[in-house]
Coordinates of C-alpha atoms and ligand atoms in Angstrom, one line a residue:
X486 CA 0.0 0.0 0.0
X487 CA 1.3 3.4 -0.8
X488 CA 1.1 6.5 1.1
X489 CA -0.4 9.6 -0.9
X490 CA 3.0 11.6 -1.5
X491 CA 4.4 8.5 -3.3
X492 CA 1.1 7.9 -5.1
X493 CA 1.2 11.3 -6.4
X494 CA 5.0 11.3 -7.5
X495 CA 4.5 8.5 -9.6
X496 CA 1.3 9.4 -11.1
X497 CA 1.3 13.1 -11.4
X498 CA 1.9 13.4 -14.9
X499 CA -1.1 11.1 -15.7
X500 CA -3.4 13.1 -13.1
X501 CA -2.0 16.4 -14.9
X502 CA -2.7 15.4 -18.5
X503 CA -5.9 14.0 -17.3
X504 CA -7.1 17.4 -15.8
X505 CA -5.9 18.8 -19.6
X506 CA -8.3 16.4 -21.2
X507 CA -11.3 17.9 -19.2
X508 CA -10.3 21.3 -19.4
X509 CA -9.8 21.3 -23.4
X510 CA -13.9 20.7 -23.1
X511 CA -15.5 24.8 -23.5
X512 CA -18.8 24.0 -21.0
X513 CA -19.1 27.7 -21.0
X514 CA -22.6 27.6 -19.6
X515 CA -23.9 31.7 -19.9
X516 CA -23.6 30.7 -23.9
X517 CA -26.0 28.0 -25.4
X518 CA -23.8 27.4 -28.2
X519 CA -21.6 25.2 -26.3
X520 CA -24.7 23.1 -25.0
X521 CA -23.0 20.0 -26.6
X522 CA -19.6 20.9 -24.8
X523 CA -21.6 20.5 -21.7
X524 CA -22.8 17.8 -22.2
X525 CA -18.8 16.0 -23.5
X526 CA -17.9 17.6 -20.2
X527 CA -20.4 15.8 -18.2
X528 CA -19.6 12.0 -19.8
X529 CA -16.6 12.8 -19.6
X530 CA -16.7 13.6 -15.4
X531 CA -18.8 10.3 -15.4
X532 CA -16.6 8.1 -16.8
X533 CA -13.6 9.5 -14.4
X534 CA -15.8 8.7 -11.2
X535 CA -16.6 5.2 -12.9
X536 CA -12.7 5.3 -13.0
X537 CA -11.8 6.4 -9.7
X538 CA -14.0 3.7 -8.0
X539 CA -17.6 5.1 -7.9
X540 CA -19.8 2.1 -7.5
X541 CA -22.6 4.0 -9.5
X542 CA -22.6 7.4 -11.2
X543 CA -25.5 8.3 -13.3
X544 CA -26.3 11.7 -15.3
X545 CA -29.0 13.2 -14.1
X546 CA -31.0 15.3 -16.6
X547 CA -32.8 18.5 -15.3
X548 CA -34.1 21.6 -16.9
X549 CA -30.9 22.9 -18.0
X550 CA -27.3 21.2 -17.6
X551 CA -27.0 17.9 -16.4
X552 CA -25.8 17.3 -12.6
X553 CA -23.6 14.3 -12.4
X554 CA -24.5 12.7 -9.7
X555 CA -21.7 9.2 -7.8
X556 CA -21.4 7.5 -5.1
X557 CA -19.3 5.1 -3.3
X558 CA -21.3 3.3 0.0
X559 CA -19.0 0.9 1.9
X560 CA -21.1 1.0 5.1
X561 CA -24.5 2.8 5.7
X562 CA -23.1 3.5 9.4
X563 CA -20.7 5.0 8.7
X564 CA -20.4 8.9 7.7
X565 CA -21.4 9.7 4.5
X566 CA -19.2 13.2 2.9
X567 CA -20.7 14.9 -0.2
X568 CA -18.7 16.7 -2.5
X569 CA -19.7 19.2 -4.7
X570 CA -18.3 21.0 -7.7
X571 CA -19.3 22.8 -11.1
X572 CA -18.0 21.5 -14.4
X573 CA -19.3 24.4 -15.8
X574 CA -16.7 27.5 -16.6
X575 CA -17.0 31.2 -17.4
X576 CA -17.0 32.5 -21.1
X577 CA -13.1 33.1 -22.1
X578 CA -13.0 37.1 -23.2
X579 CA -11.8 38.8 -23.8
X580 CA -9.6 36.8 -25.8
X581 CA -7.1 38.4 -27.1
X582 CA -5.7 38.6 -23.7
X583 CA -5.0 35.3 -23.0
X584 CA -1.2 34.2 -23.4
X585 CA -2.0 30.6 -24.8
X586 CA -5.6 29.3 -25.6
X587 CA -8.2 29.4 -23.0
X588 CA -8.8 25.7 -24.0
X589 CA -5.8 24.5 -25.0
X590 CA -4.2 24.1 -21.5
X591 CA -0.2 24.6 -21.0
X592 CA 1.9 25.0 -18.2
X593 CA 4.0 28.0 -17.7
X594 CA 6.0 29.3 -14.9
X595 CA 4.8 32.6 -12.7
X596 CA 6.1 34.1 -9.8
X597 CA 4.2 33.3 -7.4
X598 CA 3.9 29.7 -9.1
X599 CA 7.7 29.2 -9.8
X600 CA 7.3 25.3 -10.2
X601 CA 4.2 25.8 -13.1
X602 CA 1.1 26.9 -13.3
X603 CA -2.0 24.9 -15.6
X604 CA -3.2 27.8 -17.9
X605 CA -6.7 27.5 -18.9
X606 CA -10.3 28.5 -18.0
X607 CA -11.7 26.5 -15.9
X608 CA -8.3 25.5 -14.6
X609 CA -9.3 27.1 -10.8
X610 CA -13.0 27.5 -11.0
X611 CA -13.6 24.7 -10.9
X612 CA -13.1 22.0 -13.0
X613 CA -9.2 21.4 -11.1
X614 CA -10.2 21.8 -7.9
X615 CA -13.0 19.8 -8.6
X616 CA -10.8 17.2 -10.3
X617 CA -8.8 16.5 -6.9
X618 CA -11.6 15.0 -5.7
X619 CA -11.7 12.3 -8.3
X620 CA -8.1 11.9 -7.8
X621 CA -8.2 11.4 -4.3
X622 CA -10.9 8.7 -4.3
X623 CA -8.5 7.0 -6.8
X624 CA -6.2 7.3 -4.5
X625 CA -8.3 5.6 -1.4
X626 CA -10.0 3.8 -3.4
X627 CA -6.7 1.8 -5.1
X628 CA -5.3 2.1 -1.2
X629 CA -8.1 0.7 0.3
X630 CA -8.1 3.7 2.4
X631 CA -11.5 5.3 1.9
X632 CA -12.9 5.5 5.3
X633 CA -16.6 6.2 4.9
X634 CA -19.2 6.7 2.5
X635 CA -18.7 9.5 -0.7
X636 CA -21.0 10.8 -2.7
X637 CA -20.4 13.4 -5.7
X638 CA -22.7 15.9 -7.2
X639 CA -20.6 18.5 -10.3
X640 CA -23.5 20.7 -12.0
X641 CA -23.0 22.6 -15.0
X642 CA -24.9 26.0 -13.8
X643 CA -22.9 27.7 -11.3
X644 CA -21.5 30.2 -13.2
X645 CA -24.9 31.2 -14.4
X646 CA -26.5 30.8 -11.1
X647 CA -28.2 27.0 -10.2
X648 CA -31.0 27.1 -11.0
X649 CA -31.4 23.7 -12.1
X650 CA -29.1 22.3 -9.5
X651 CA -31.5 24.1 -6.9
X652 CA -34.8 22.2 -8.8
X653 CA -32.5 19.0 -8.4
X654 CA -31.8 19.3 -4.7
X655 CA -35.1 19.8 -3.4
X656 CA -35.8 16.5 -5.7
X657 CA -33.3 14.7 -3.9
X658 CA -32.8 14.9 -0.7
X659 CA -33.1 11.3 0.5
X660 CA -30.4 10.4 -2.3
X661 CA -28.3 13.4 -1.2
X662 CA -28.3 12.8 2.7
X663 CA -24.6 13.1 4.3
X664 CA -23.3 13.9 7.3
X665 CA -21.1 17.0 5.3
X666 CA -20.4 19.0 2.1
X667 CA -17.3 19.1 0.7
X668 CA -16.6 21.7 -1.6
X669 CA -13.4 22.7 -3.6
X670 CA -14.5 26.1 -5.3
X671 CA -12.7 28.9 -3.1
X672 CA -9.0 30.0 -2.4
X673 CA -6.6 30.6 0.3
X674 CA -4.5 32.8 1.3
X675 CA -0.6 31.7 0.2
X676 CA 1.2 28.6 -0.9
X677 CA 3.0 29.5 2.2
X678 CA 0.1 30.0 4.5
X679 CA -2.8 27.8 4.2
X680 CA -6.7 29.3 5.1
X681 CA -10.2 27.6 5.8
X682 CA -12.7 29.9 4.1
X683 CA -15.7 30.4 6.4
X684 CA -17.5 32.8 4.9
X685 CA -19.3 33.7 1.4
X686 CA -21.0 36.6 0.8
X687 CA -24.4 36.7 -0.7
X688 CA -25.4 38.7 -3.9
X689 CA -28.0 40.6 -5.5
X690 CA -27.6 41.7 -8.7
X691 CA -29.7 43.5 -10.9
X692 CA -29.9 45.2 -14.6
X693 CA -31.5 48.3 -15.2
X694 CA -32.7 50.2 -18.3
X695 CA -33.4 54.1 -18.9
X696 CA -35.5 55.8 -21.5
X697 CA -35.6 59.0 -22.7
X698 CA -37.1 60.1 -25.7
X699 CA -38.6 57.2 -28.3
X700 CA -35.8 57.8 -30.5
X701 CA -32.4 58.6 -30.9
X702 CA -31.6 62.1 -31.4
X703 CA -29.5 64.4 -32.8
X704 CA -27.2 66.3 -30.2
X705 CA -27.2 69.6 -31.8
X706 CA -30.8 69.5 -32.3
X707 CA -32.0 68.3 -29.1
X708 CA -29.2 69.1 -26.7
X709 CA -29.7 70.8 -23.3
X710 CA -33.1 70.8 -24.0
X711 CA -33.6 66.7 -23.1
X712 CA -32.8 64.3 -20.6
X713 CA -29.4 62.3 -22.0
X714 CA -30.5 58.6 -20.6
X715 CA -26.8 58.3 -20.4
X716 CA -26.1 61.5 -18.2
X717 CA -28.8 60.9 -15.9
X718 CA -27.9 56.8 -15.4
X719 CA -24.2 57.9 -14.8
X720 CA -25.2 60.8 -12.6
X721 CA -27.7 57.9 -10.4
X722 CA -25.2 55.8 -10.2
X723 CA -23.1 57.7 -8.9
X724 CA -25.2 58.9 -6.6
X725 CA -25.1 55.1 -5.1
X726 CA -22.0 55.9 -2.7
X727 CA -21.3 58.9 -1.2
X728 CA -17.4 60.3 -0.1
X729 CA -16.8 57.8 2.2
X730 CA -17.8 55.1 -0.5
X731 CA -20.9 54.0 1.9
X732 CA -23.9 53.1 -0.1
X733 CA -26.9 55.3 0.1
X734 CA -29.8 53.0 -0.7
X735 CA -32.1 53.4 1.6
X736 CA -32.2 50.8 4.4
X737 CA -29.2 49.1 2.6
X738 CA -26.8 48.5 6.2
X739 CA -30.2 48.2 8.1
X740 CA -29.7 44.4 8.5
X741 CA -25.6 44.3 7.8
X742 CA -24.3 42.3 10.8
X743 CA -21.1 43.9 12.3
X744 CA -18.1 42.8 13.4
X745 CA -17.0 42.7 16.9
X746 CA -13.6 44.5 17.4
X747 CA -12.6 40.7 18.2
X748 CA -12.9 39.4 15.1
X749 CA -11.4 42.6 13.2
X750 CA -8.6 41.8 15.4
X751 CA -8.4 38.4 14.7
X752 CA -8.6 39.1 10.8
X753 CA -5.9 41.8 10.8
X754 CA -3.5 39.3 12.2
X755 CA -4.1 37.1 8.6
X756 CA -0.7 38.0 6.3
X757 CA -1.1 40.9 4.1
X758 CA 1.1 43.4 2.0
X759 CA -0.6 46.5 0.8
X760 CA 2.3 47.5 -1.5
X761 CA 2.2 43.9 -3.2
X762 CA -1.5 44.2 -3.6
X763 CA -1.6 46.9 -5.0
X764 CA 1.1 46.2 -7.6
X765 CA -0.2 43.1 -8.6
X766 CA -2.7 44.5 -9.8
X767 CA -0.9 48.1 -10.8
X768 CA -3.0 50.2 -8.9
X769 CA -1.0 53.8 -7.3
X770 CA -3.9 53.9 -4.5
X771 CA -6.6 51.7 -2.9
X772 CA -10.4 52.6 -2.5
X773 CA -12.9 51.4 -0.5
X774 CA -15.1 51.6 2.4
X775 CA -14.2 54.7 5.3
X776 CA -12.8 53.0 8.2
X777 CA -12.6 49.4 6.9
X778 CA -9.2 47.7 5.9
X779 CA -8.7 46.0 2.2
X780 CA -9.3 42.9 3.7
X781 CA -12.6 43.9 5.4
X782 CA -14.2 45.9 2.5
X783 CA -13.7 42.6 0.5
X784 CA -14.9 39.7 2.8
X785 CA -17.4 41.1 5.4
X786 CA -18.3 44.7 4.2
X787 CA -21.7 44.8 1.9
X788 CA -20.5 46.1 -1.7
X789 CA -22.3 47.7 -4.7
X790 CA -20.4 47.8 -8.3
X791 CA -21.5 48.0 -11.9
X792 CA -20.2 44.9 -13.7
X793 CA -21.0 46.7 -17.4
X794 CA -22.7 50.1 -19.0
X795 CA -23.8 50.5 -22.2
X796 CA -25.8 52.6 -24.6
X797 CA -25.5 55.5 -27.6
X798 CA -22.7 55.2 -30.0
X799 CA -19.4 53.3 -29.4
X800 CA -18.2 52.7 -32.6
X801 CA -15.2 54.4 -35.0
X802 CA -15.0 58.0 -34.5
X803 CA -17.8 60.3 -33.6
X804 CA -21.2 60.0 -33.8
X805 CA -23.2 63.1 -32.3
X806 CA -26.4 61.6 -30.5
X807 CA -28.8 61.4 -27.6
X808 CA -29.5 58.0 -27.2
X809 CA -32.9 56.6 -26.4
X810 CA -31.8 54.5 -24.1
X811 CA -28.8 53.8 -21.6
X812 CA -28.5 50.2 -19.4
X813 CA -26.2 48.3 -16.8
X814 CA -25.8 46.1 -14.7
X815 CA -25.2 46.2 -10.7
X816 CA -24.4 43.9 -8.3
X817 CA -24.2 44.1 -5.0
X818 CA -22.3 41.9 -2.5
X819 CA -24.0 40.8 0.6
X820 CA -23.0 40.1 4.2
X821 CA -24.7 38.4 6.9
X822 CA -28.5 39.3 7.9
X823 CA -28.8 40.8 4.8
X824 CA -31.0 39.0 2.0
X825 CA -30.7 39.0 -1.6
X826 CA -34.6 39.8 -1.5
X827 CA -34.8 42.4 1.4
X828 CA -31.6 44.7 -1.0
X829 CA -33.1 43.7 -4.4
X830 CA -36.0 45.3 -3.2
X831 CA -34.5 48.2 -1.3
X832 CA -32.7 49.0 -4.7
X833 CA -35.5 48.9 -6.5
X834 CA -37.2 51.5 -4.6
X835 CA -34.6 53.8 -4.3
X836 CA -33.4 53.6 -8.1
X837 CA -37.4 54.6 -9.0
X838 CA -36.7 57.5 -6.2
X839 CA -33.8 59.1 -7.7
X840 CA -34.8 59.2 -11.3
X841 CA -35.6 62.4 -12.7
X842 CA -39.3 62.4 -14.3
X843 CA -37.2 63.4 -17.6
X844 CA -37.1 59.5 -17.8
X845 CA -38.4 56.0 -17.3
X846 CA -36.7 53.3 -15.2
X847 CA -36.9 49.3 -15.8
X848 CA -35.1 47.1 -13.1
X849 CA -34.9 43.6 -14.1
X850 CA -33.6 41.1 -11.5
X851 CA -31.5 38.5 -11.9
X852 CA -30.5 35.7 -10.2
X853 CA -29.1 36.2 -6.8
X854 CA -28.4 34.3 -3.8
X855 CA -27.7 34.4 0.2
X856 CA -24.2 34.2 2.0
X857 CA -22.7 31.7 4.2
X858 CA -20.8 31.3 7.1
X859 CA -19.0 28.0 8.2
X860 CA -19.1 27.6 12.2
X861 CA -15.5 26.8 13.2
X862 CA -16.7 24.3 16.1
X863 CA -17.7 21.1 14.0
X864 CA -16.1 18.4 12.9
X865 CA -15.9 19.3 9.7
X866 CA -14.2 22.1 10.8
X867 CA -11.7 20.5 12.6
X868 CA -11.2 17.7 10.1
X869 CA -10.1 20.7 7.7
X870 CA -8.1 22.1 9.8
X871 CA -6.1 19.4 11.0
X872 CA -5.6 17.9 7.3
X873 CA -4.3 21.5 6.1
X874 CA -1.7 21.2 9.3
X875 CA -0.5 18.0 8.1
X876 CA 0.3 18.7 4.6
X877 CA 1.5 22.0 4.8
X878 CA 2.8 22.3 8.0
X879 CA 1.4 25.3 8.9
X880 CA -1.8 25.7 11.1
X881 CA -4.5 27.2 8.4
X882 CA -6.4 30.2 9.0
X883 CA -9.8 30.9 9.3
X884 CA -10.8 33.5 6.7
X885 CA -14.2 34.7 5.2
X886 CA -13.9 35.3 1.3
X887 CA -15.9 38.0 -0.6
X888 CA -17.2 35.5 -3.3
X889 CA -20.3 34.0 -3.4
X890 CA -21.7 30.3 -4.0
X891 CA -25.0 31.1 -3.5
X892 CA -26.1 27.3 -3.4
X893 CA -24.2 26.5 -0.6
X894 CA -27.0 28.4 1.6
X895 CA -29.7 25.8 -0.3
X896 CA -27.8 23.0 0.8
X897 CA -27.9 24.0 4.8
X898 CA -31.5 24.7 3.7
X899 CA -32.7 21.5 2.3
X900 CA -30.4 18.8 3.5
X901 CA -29.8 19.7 6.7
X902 CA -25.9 20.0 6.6
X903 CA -23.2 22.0 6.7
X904 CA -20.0 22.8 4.0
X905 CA -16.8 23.0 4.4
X906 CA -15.1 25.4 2.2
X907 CA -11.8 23.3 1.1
X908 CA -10.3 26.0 -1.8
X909 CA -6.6 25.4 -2.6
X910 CA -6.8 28.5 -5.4
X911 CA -5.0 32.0 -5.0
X912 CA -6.8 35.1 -5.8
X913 CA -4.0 35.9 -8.2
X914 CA -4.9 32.7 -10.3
X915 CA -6.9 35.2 -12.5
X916 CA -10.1 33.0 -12.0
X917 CA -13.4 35.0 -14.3
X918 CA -10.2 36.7 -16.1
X919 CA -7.9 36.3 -19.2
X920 CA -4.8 33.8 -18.1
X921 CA -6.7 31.9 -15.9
X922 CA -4.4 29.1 -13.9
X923 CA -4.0 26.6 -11.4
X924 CA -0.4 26.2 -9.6
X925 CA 0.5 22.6 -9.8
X926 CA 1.9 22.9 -6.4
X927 CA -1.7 23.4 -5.2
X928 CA -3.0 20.9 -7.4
X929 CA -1.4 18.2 -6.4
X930 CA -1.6 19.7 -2.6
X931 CA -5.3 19.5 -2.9
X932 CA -5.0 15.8 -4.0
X933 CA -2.8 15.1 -1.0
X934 CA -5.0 16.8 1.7
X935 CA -8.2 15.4 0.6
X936 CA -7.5 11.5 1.6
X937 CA -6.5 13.3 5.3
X938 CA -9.9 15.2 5.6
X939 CA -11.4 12.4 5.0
X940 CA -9.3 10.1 7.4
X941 CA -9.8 12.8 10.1
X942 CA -13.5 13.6 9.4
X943 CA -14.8 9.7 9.9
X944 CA -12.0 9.3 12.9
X945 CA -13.3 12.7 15.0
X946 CA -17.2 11.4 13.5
X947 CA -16.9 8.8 16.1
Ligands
BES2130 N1 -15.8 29.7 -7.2 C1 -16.4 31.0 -7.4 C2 -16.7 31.7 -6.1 C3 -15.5 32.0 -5.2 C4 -14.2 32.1 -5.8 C5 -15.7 32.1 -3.9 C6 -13.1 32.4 -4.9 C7 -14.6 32.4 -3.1 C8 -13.3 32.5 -3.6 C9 -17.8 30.8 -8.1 O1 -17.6 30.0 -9.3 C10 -18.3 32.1 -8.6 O2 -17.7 32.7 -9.5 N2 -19.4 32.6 -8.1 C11 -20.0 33.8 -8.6 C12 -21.5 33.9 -8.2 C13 -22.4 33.2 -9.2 C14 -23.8 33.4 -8.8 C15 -22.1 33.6 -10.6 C16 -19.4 35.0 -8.0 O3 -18.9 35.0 -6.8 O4 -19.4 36.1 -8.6
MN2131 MN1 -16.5 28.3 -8.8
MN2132 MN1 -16.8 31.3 -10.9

């Protein structure tokens, strides 16, 4: 029997070039053109499970994507861990960015990855953190060292919201009993210095539309003496923080849960360089939030930002006009107490409240979702923690993240359980952005931690 680093030295290569094979599949799931991609992506996920010891594994159609859906029972009393994951990956552009081929993965060499990087999207979030999983059941399973009962659930629809993984769940819950999640889908905070994430925040997001006049109009003609839809959206949205960068919805903090000085204590001790963050990302100055730190206005500080803003001419050259009509699209990031309902609402009313007569407002919802926050006195918890210790070295970190997976609040919702937040990603592994990548060092670290989780989980279970 082999212990997990030697399994991994001598198989690397194959559990690299496997993760290549999945990742040259484009499930971008916003775009319906690659429906078919999806669809290669999910056989292909089945037939690794098959592979990796899964005594069933079955695609399980839904509305939308299909949710692949495995299992592995050695003993009904024993714990049972679910792991989740998405196969599904963000749309690549802007293209022309990218180094190498979004799906045509490589490895290259980056600072903060000096033994290699996998370049791809998808490569993170999530299809190889999701992929460790698979490789550490191969591992037990070849071992004879899985412990307790596993069970596997990768949709295709997290990057578009869940909908049909949601519509699944509440179908399911008998199948999808366990005693805990298991997700790989977040980061940490260093190769050097390994972090539990035990938080998510929630999100609302909306897309709104202005009219002006029916038609678009010429400038000369009709300038000053008409609302611009594109002035007055600019001029509302701006309106939406004031100096200190607090939001000025009405009611928006009503509900935000703060933080004792404890915990902002606690959180300051986490490493950080403000210099390094801001050059790796070239910024001369930071922004945020009056009286918060960088690290508290993006984890457990509510956030509004546009994500795009359109309208009027944006071609070649000039084009003098008053557009009919100006759009974008907010989102807002959530923190504890506050629901993706109670803001979506509160936005609504106060976006009607600003605009000028001069013009009409549309809001349009989309889909949202509610925050999380692992408690750090389970066995989960503990399991995590002490697997991180092992492989690393280093006692891991508790640390809430500013992302969102807005199904993991479902899952505490329907079946009854809590997740633990296992990420093994950096926030500088360009995850949603061109250059995408996944260091192999935390690749294969994922692999080698997930056999200990569950060794420790099913030992403290007792
Ligand atoms: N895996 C990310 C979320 C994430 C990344 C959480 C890093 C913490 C650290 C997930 O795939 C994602 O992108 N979520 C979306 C929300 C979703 C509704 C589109 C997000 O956070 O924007
Ligand atoms: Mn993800
Ligand atoms: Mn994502």
């Amino acid at each position: 029997m082999e212990n997990i680093t030697s399994y991994i030295d001598t198989h690397k290569d194959r559990f690299i070039e496997e993760l290549f094979e999945l990742l040259r599949i484009p499930s971008i799931s916003a775009d319906p053109a690659y429906k078919n991609d999806m669809l290669k992506t999910a056989d292909a996920i089945k037939a690794s499970l098959e592979k990796a010891g899964c005594d069933t594994v079955e695609i399980c159609e839904t509305p939308g994507n299909p949710i692949v859906y495995g299992e592995k029972i050695i003993d009904p009393a024993l714990p049972t861990v679910l792991v989740y994951g998405h196969y599904d990956v963000q749309p690549a552009d802007p293209i022309e960015l990218w180094t190498s081929g979004p799906f045509e993965p490589v490895i290259k060499k980056t600072d903060i990855h000096p033994e290699g990087a996998i370049f791809a999207r998808g490569a993170c979030d999530d299809k190889g953190q999701m992929y460790m999983h698979v490789k550490a059941l191969e591992y037990m399973t070849v071992n004879d060292k899985l412990p307790c009962n596993i069970k596997f659930m990768i949709e295709g629809e997290e990057e578009v919201g869940s909908e049909s993984l949601d519509w699944f769940v509440k179908r399911n819950q008998e199948k999808l009993q366990n005693d805990v999640i298991l997700i790989s889908d977040t980061g940490m905070i260093s190769n050097q210095q390994p972090s539990i994430t035990t938080g998510l925040r929630g999100l609302s997001y909306v897309e709104v539309e202005i009219t002006g006049p029916n038609r678009d109009l010429h400038s000369g003609l009709y300038g000053g003496a008409v609302a611009n839809p594109i002035n007055v959206l600019s001029k509302m949205i701006g309106s939406l923080q004031d100096e200190d960068n607090r939001i000025t919805i009405d009611g928006f903090y009503d509900n935000v849960e703060e933080i004792s000085l404890e915990e902002r204590a606690e959180m300051a001790k986490a490493p950080f360089n403000l210099e390094e963050y801001k050059k790796s990302i070239d910024l001369s100055d930071i922004h945020g939030e009056k009286g918060y730190t960088t690290n508290e206005r993006n984890s457990i500080r509510p956030t509004l930002d546009v994500n795009g803003i359109w309208g009027g001419y944006t071609g070649e050259g000039a084009k003098t006009v008053i557009a009919s009509k100006a759009y974008a699209k907010i989102s807002m990031r959530l923190v504890p107490n506050q629901t993706p309902e109670e803001i979506t609402e509160k936005f609504t009313k106060h976006f009607l409240k600003i605009a000028p007569k001069s013009v009409t407002v549309k809001i349009t919802p989309h889909h949202g979702g509610h925050g999380y926050v692992t408690p750090t006195d389970n066995v989960g918890y503990k399991a995590a923690h002490k697997a991180y210790a092992k492989t690393f070295g280093v006692t891991p970190i508790p640390q809430k993240s500013g992302g969102s997976i807005p199904i993991v609040a479902l899952f505490e919702q329907e079946l009854k359980s809590k997740t633990i937040l296992m990420g093994f990603g950096l926030d500088s592994d360009a995850i949603h952005s061109p250059n995408e990548h996944f260091g192999v060092f935390n690749y294969l670290k994922g692999i080698e931690t997930i056999p200990y989780f569950f060794e420790y989980f099913t030992e403290m279970s007792k």
